[in-house]
Coordinates of C-alpha atoms in Angstrom, one line a residue:
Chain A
X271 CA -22.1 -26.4 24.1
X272 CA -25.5 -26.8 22.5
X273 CA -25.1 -24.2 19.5
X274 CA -25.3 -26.1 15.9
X275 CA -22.4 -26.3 13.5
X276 CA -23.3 -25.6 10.6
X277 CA -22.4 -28.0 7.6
X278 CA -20.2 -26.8 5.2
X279 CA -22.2 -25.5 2.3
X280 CA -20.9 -26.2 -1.1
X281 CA -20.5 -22.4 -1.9
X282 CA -17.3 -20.6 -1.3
X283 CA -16.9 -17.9 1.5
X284 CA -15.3 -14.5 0.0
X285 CA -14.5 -11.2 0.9
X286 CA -17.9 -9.0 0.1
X287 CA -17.6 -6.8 -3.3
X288 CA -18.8 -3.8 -2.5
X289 CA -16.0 -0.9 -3.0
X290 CA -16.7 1.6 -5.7
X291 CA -13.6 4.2 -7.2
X292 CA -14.3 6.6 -3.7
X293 CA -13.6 4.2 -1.2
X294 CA -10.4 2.8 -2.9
X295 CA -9.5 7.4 -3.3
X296 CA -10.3 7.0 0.5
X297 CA -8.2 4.3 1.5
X298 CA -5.3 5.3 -0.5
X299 CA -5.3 9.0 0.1
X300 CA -6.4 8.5 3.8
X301 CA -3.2 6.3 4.8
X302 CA -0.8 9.0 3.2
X303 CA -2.7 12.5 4.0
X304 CA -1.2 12.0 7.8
X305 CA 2.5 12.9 6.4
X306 CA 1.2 16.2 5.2
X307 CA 0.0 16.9 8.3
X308 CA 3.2 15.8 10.3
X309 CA 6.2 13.9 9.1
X310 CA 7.2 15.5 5.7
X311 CA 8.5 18.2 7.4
X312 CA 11.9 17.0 8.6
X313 CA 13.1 17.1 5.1
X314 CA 13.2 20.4 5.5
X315 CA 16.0 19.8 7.9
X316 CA 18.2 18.0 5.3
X317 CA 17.4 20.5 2.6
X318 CA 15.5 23.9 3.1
X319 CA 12.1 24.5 2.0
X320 CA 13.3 24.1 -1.7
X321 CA 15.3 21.2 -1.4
X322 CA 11.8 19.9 0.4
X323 CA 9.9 21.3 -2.4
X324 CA 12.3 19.2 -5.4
X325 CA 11.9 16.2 -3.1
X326 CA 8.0 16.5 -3.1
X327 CA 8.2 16.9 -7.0
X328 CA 11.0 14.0 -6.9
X329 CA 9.6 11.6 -4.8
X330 CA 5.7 12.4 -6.8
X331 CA 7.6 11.4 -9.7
X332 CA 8.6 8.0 -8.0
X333 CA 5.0 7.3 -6.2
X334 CA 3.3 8.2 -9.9
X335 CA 5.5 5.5 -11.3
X336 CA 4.1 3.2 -8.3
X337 CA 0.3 4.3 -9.2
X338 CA 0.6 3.5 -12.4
X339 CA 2.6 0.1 -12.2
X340 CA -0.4 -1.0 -9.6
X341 CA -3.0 0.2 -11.2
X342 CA -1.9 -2.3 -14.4
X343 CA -1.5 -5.2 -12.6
X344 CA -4.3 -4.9 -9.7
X345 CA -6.7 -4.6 -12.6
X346 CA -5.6 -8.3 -13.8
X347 CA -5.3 -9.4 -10.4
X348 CA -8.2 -8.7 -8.3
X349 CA -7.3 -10.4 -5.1
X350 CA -6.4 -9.6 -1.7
X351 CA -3.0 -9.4 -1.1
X352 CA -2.1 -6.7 -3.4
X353 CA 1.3 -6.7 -4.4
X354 CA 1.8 -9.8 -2.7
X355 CA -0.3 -11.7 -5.0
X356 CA 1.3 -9.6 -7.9
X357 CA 4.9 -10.9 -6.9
X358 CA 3.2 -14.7 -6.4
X359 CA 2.4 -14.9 -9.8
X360 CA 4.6 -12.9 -11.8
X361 CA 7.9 -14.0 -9.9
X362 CA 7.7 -16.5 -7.3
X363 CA 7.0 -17.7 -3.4
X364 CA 9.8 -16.1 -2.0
X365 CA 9.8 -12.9 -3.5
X366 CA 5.9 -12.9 -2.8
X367 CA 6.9 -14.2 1.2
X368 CA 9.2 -10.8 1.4
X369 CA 6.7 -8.5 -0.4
X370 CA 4.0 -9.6 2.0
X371 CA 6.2 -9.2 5.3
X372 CA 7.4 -5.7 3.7
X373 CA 3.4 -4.9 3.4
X374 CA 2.1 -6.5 7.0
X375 CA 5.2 -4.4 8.7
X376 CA 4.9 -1.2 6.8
X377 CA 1.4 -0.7 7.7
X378 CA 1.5 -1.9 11.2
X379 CA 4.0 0.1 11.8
X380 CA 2.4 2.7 10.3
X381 CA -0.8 2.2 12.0
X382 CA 1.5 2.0 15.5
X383 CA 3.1 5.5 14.7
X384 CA -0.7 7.4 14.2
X385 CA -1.5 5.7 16.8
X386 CA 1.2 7.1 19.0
X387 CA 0.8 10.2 17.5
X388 CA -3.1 10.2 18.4
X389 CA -2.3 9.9 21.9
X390 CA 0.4 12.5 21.8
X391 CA -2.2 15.3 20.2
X392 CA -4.6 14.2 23.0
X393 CA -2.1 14.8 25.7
X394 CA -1.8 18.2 24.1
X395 CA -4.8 19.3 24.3
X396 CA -4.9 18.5 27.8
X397 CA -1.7 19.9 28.4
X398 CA -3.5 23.1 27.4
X399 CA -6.3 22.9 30.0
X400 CA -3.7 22.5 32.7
X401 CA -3.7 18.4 33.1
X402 CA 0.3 18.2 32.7
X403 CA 1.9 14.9 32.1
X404 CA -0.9 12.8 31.2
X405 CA -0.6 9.1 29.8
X406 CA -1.3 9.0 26.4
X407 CA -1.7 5.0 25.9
X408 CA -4.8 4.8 26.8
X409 CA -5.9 7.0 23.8
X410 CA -3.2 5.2 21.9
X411 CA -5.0 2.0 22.6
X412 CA -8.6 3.3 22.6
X413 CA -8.0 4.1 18.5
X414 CA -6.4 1.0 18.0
X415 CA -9.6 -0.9 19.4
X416 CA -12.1 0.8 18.0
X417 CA -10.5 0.8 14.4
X418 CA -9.3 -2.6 14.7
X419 CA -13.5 -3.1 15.5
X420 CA -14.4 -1.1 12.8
X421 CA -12.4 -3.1 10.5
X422 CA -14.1 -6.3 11.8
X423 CA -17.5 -5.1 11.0
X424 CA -17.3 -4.6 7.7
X425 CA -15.2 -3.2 5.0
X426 CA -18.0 -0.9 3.6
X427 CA -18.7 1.1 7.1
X428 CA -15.1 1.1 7.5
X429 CA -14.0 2.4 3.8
X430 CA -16.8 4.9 4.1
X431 CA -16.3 6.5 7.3
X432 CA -12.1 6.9 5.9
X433 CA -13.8 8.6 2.6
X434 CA -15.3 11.4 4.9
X435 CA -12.8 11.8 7.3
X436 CA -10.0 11.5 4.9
X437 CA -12.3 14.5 2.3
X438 CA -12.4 16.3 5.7
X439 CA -9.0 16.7 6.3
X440 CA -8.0 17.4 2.7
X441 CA -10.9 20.5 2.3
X442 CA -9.1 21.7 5.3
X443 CA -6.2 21.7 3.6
X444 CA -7.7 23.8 0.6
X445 CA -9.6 26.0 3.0
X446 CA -6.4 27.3 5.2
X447 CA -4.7 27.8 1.8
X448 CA -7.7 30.2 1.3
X449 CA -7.6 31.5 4.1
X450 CA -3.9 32.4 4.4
X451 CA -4.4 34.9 1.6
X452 CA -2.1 33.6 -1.3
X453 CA -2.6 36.1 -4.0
X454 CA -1.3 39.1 -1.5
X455 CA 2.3 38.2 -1.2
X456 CA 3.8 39.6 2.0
X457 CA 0.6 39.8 3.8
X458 CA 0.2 36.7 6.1
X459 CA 2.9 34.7 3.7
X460 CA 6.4 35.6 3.7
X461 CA 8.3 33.2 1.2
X462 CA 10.7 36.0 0.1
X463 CA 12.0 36.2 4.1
X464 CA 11.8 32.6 4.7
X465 CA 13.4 30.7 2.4
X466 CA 17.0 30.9 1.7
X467 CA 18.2 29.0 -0.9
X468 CA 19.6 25.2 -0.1
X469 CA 21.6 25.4 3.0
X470 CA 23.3 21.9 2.7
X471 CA 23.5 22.4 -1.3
X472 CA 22.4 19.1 -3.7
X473 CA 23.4 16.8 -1.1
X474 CA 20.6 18.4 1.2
X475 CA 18.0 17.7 -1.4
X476 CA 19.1 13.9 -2.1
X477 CA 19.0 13.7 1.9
X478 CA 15.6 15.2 1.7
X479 CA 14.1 12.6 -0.5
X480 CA 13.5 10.0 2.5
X481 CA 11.3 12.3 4.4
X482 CA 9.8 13.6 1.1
X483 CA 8.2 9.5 1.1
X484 CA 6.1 11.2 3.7
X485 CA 4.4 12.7 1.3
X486 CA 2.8 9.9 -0.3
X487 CA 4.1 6.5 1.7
X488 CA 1.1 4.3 1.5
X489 CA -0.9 5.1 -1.7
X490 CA 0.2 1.9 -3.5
X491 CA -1.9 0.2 -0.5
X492 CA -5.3 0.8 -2.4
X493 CA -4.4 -2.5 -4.2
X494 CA -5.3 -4.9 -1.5
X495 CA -8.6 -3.9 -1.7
X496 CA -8.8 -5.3 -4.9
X497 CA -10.9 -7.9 -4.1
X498 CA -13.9 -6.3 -2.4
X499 CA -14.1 -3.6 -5.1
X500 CA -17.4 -4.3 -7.2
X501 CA -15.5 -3.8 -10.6
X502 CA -11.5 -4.0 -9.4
X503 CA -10.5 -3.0 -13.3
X504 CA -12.2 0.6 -12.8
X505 CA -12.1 1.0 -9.4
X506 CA -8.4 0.7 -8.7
X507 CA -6.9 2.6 -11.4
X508 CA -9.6 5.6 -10.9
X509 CA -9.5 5.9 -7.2
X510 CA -5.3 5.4 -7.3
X511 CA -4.7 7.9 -10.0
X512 CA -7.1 10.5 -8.5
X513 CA -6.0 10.1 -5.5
X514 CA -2.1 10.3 -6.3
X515 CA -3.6 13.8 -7.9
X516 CA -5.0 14.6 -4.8
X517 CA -1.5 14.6 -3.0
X518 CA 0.2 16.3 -5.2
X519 CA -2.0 19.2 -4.9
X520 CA -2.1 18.3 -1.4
X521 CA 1.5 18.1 -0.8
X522 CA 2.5 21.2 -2.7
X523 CA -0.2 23.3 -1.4
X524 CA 0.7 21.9 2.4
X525 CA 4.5 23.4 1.8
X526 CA 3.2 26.5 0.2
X527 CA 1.0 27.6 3.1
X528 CA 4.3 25.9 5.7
X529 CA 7.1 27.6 3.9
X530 CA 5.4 31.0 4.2
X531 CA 4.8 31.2 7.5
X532 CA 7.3 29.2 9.7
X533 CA 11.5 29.7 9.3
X534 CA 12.8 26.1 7.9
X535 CA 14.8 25.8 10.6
X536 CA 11.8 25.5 13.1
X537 CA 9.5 23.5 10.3
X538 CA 12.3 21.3 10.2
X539 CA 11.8 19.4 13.1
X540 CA 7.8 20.5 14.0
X541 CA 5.6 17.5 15.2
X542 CA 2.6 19.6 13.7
X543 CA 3.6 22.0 11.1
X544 CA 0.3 22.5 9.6
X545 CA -1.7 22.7 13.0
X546 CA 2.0 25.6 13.8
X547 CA 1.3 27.4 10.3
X548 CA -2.6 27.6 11.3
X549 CA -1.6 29.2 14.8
X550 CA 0.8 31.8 13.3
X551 CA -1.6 33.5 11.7
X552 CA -4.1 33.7 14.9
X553 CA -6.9 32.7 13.2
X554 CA -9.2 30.7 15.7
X555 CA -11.0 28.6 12.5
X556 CA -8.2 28.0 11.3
X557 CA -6.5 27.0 14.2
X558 CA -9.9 24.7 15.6
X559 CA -10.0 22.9 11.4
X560 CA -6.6 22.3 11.8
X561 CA -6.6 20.7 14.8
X562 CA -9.6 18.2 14.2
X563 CA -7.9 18.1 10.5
X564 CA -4.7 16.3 11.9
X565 CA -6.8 14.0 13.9
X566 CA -8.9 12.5 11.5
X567 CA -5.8 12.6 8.8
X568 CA -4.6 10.4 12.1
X569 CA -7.7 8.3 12.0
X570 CA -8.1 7.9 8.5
X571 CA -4.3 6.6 8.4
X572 CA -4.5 4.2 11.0
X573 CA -7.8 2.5 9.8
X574 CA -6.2 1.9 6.1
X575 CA -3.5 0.5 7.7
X576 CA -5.7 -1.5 9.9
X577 CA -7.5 -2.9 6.4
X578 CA -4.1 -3.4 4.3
X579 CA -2.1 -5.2 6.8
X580 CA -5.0 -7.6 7.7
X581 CA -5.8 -8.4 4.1
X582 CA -2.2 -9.2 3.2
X583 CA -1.5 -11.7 6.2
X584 CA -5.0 -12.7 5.2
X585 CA -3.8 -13.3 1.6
X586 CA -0.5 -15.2 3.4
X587 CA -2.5 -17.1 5.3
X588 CA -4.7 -18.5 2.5
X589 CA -1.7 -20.0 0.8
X590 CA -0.3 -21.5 3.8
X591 CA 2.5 -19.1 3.8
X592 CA 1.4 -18.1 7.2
X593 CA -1.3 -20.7 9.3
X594 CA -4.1 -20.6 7.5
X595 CA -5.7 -20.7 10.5
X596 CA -5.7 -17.0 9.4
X597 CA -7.2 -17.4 6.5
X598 CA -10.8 -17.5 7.6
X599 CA -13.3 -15.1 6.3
X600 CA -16.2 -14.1 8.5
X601 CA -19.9 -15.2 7.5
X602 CA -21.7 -12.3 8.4
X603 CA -19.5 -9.5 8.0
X604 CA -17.2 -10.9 5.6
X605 CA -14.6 -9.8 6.5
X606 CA -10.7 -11.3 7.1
X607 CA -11.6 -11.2 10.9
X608 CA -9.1 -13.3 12.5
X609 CA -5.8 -11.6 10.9
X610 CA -7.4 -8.4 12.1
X611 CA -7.8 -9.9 15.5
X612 CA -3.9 -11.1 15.3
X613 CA -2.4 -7.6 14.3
X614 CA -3.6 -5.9 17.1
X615 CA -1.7 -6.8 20.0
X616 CA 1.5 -6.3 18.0
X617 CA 0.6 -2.3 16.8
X618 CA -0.4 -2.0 20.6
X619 CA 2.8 -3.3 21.6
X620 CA 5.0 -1.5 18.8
X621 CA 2.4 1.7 19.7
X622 CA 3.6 1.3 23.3
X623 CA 7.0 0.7 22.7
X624 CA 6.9 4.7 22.1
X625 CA 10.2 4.5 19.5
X626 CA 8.1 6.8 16.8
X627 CA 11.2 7.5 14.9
X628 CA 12.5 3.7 14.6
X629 CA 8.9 2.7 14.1
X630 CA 8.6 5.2 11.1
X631 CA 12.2 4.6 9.6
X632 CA 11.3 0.6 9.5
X633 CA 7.8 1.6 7.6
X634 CA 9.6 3.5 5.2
X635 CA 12.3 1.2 4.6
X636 CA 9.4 -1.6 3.9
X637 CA 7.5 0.7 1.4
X638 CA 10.7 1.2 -0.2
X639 CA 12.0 -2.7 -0.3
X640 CA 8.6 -2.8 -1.8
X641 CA 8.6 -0.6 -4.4
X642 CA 12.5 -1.8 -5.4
X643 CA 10.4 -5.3 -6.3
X644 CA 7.3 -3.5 -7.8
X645 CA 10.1 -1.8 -11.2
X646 CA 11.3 -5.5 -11.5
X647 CA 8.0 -6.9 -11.2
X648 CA 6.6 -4.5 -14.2
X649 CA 9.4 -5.6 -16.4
X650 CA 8.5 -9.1 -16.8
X651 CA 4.9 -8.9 -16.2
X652 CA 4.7 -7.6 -19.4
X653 CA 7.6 -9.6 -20.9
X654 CA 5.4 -12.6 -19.6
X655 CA 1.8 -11.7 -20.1
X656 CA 2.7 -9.0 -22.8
X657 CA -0.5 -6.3 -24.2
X658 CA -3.0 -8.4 -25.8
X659 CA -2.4 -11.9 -24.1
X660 CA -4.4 -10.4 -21.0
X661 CA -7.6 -8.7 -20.4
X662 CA -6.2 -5.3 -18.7
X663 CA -8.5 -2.8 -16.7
X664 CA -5.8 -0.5 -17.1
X665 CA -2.7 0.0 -19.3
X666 CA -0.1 2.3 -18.6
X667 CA 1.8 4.5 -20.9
X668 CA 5.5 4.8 -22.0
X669 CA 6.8 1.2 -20.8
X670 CA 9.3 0.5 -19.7
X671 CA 10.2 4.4 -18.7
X672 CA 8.1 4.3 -15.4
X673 CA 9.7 0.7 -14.1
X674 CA 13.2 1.9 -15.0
X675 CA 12.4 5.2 -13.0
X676 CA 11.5 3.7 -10.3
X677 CA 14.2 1.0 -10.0
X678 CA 16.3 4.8 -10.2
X679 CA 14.9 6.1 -7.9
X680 CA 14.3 4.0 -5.5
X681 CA 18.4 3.4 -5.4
X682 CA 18.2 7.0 -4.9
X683 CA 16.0 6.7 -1.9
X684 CA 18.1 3.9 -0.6
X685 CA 21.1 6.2 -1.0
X686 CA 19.4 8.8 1.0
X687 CA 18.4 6.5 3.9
X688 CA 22.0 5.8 4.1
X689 CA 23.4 8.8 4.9
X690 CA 20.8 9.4 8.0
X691 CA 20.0 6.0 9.2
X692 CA 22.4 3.3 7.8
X693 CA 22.3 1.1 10.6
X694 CA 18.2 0.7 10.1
X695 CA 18.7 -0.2 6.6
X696 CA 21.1 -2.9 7.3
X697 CA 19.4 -4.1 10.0
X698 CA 15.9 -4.2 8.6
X699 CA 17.7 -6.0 5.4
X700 CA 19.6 -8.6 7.8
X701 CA 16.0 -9.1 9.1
X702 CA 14.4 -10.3 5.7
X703 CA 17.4 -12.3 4.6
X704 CA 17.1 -14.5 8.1
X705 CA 13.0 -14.2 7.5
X706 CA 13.8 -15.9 3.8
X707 CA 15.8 -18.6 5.0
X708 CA 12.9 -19.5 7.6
X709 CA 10.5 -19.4 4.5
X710 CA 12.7 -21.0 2.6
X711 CA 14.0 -24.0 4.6
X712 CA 10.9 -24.8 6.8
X713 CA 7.4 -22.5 5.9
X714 CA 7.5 -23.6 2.3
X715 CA 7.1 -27.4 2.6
X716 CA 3.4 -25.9 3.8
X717 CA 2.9 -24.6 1.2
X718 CA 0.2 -26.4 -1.3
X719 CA 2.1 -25.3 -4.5
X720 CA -0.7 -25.7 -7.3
X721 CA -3.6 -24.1 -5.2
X722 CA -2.2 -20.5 -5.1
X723 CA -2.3 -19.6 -8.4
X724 CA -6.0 -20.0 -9.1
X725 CA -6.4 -17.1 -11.4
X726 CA -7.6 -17.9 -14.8
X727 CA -4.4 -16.5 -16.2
X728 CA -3.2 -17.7 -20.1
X729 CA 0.2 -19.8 -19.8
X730 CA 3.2 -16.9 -19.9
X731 CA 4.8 -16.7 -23.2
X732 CA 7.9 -18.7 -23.0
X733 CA 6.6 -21.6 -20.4
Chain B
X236 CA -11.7 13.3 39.0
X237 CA -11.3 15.5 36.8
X238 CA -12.5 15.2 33.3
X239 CA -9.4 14.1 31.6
X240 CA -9.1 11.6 34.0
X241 CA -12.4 9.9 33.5
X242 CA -11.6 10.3 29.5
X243 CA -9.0 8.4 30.4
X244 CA -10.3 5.8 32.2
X245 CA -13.2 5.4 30.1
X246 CA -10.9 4.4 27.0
X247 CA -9.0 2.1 29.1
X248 CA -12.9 0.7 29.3
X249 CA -14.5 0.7 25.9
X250 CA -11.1 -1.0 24.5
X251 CA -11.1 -3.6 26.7
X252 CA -14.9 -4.2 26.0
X253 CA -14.3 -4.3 22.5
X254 CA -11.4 -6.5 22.4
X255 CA -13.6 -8.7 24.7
X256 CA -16.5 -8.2 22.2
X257 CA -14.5 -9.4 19.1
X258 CA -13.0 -12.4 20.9
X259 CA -16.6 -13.7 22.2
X260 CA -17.4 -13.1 18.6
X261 CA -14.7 -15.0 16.8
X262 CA -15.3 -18.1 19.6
X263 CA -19.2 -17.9 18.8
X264 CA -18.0 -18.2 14.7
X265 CA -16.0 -20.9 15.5
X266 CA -18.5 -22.8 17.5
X267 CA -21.3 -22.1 15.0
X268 CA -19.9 -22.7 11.5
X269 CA -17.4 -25.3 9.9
X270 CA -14.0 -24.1 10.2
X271 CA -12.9 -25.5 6.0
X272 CA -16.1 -23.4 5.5
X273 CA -14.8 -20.6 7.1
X274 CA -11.3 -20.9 5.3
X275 CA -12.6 -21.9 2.1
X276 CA -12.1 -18.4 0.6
X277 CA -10.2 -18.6 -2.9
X278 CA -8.3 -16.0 -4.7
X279 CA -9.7 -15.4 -8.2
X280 CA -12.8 -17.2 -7.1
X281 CA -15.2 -14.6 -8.7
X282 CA -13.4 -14.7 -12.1
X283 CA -12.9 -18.2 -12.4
X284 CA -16.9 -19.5 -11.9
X285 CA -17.4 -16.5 -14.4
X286 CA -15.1 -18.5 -17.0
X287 CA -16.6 -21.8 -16.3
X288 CA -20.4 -20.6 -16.9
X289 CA -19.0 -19.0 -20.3
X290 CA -18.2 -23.2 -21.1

């Protein structure tokens, strides 16, 4: 091999800053605006359009508590990593260990289940042209590649092409509610025929809550971006709160237009809901924006899962919690290009496994393990590092109210899970107790203590 | 064939072509640049060169 190595230089290799406030509204809102388009629905089967509706409002409540909590600390930690890096510093390795596991499963997971789904719609379609039966993995595996190659690149091309497919699929959103006439009641929407009350009572509604995650399940991963945005301190906090805005409206205007046109007992188990309401009302544009709608929203979510689950095994790697061998950072694209090169082979496999439903409890379950540490985390963050000791981008109002919410509601959540999938939630916990004792007795002596916490922090107030 | 079929077929291709791609380029960065250059990426690095040049 003739080909020169180059010397190391004395500079450092980073991760290139160059996200502004829409890319981080684009990653965040392009990972969750999937589960309006499929997946929010079957908590209509546990509680009826209204107890659907309360969980949307519930579960907002809970995910606004998230925003706001990551917004804080992302905007004194700019780092990879996200709320990895937040748990290194403010509580310790192995909570960080766990955080990061919960983050690099969610989103491949996640990024598995779109994937899936991707293949699925594609069969669909040629299902409809008379091709019955055909495979769907090579689809599958075709949007794996190419966002996985996407993601290699560079995160700007990457970040930018989820803005516009991500602002695609919510217009769409905005324009069916248009189009399906909402200020003439009882013309092409039919909420007084179609919703009945709660048909499984207050217990339907708390049951609801774990599908009603589907709503917003990934916003908080606009964090791990944190270090490629040009000014983390604005950039996070803008394009997280706006885009946790953007759900809402999404999410409630998504069940309006649902709930008016299809009985709950049919939107309750609907792969497509929106792309179903759109074909109710035997409108071809509809129909057609709907359809290219749920791809992209299927697109948009696998590539921010692509980008979050690399950068925290990147972030892993870099402290030795993983091999660092994962840690590299490429020269020309800089990007984390070897972790994104490692994840792929296990979403094609979990992608080809074709368990969607396991795949999505165990990403939901994550998100939520994750959240549980995010309300503790807040607490003594700012017992710690309390206002004024820190320089904070953002600070967020009526402390401790959101972290103690949270911590609420997340029980709540946990509850919930419990009643439908109880054997998922203790086998995904006796997963990351035996995944801590591995950290714990054998990763850990890796681990090169002082050089993780190189942020210019002041001591915390006690220590 | 029919169209689906070559769709199909063709995505089987351009995958493996890309994977291919990415791992001839991750073997060429290896072979071209120092790997504790290529790891020497720090959290915080921005931020803490920033509070050394205000010493």
């Amino acid at each position: 091999m003739s080909a020169q190595v180059i010397e190391a230089p004395k500079q450092h290799i980073s991760l290139k800053k160059v996200l502004s406030p829409i890319h981080i509204w684009g990653l965040g809102v392009g990972i969750v605006l999937v589960g309006e388009y499929m997946g929010w629905n079957f908590s209509v089967a546990k509680g009826g359009a209204l107890g659907s509706l309360i969980a949307c409002w519930v579960i907002g409540l809970l995910y606004t508590c998230v925003a706001m909590i990551d917004s804080e600390v992302t905007s004194t930690v700019a780092a990879a990593g996200g709320q990895y890096t937040q748990a290194k510093h403010i509580i310790g390795p192995l909570m960080a260990f766990n955080v990061a596991l919960y983050l690099v499963l969610a989103y491949t997971m996640l990024e598995a289940a779109d994937a899936t789904v991707f293949g699925d719609l594609l069969q669909e379609v040629a299902g409809n042209f008379g091709v019955a039966n055909l495979d769907p993995r090579p689809f599958a595996f075709l949007c794996i590649m190419f966002l996985a190659w996407l993601n290699y690149r560079g995160v700007f091309i990457t970040l930018t092409f989820n803005f516009v497919i991500t602002a695609f699929a919510f217009v769409a959103i905005i324009l069916v509610f248009f189009g399906v006439a909402p200020w003439s009641p009882g013309v092409v929407l039919h909420h007084a025929d179609l919703i009945h009350g709660l048909p499984y009572g207050w217990i339907g509604i708390i049951a609801a809550f774990q599908f009603g995650m589907w709503y917003y399940l990934g916003i908080e991963g606009t964090c791990q971006a944190a270090e490629e945005c040009r000014s983390a301190a604005r950039s996070i906090p803008l394009g997280t709160m706006s885009g946790m805005i953007t759900l809402v409206i999404a999410a409630s205007l998504t069940w309006y237009i649902c709930s008016g046109l299809l009985p709950w007992e049919y939107l309750g188990q609907a792969t497509t809901p929106l792309y179903d309401a759109a074909r109710v009302t035997n409108s071809t544009w509809m129909q057609v924006v709907m359809f290219v709608a749920t791809v992209f929203s299927n697109l948009a979510s696998a590539n921010g899962c692509i980008n979050d689950a690399s950068r925290a095994w990147f972030s892993l790697s870099r402290d030795r919690y993983m091999p660092p061998v994962f840690g590299a950072v490429h020269p020309r694209y800089r990007t984390p290009y070897r972790s994104v090169l490692f994840l792929i082979p296990i979403a094609v496999s979990f992608a080809f496994t074709n368990l969607l439903d396991q795949i999505i409890t165990f990403s939901i379950l994550s998100g939520l393990l994750g959240y549980t540490f995010m309300s503790i985390n807040m607490m003594r963050f700012r017992r710690l590092w309390p206002l004024g000791s820190i320089h904070r981008g953002y600070i967020h109002p009526f402390h401790p109210l959101p972290a103690v919410m949270l911590f609420l509601l997340c029980t709540t959540v946990y509850f919930a899970t419990y009643l439908g999938y109880g054997s998922q939630l203790l086998a995904i916990m006796a997963f990351f107790i035996i995944a801590s004792l591995w950290f714990s007795l054998h990763r850990y002596k890796f681990v090169k203590r002082g050089d993780q916490f190189t942020m210019p922090w002041p001591r915390p107030k006690g220590y | 064939m029919g169209f689906w079929q070559i769709f199909s077929d063709l995505s089987w291709a351009v995958s493996v072509l890309m994977a291919v791609w990415m791992i001839y380029d991750t073997w060429r960065v290896q072979q071209e640049y120092d790997e504790s250059f290529l790891m020497s990426s720090r959290e915080g690095a921005e931020e803490l060169s920033a509070k050394e040049t205000d010493k």
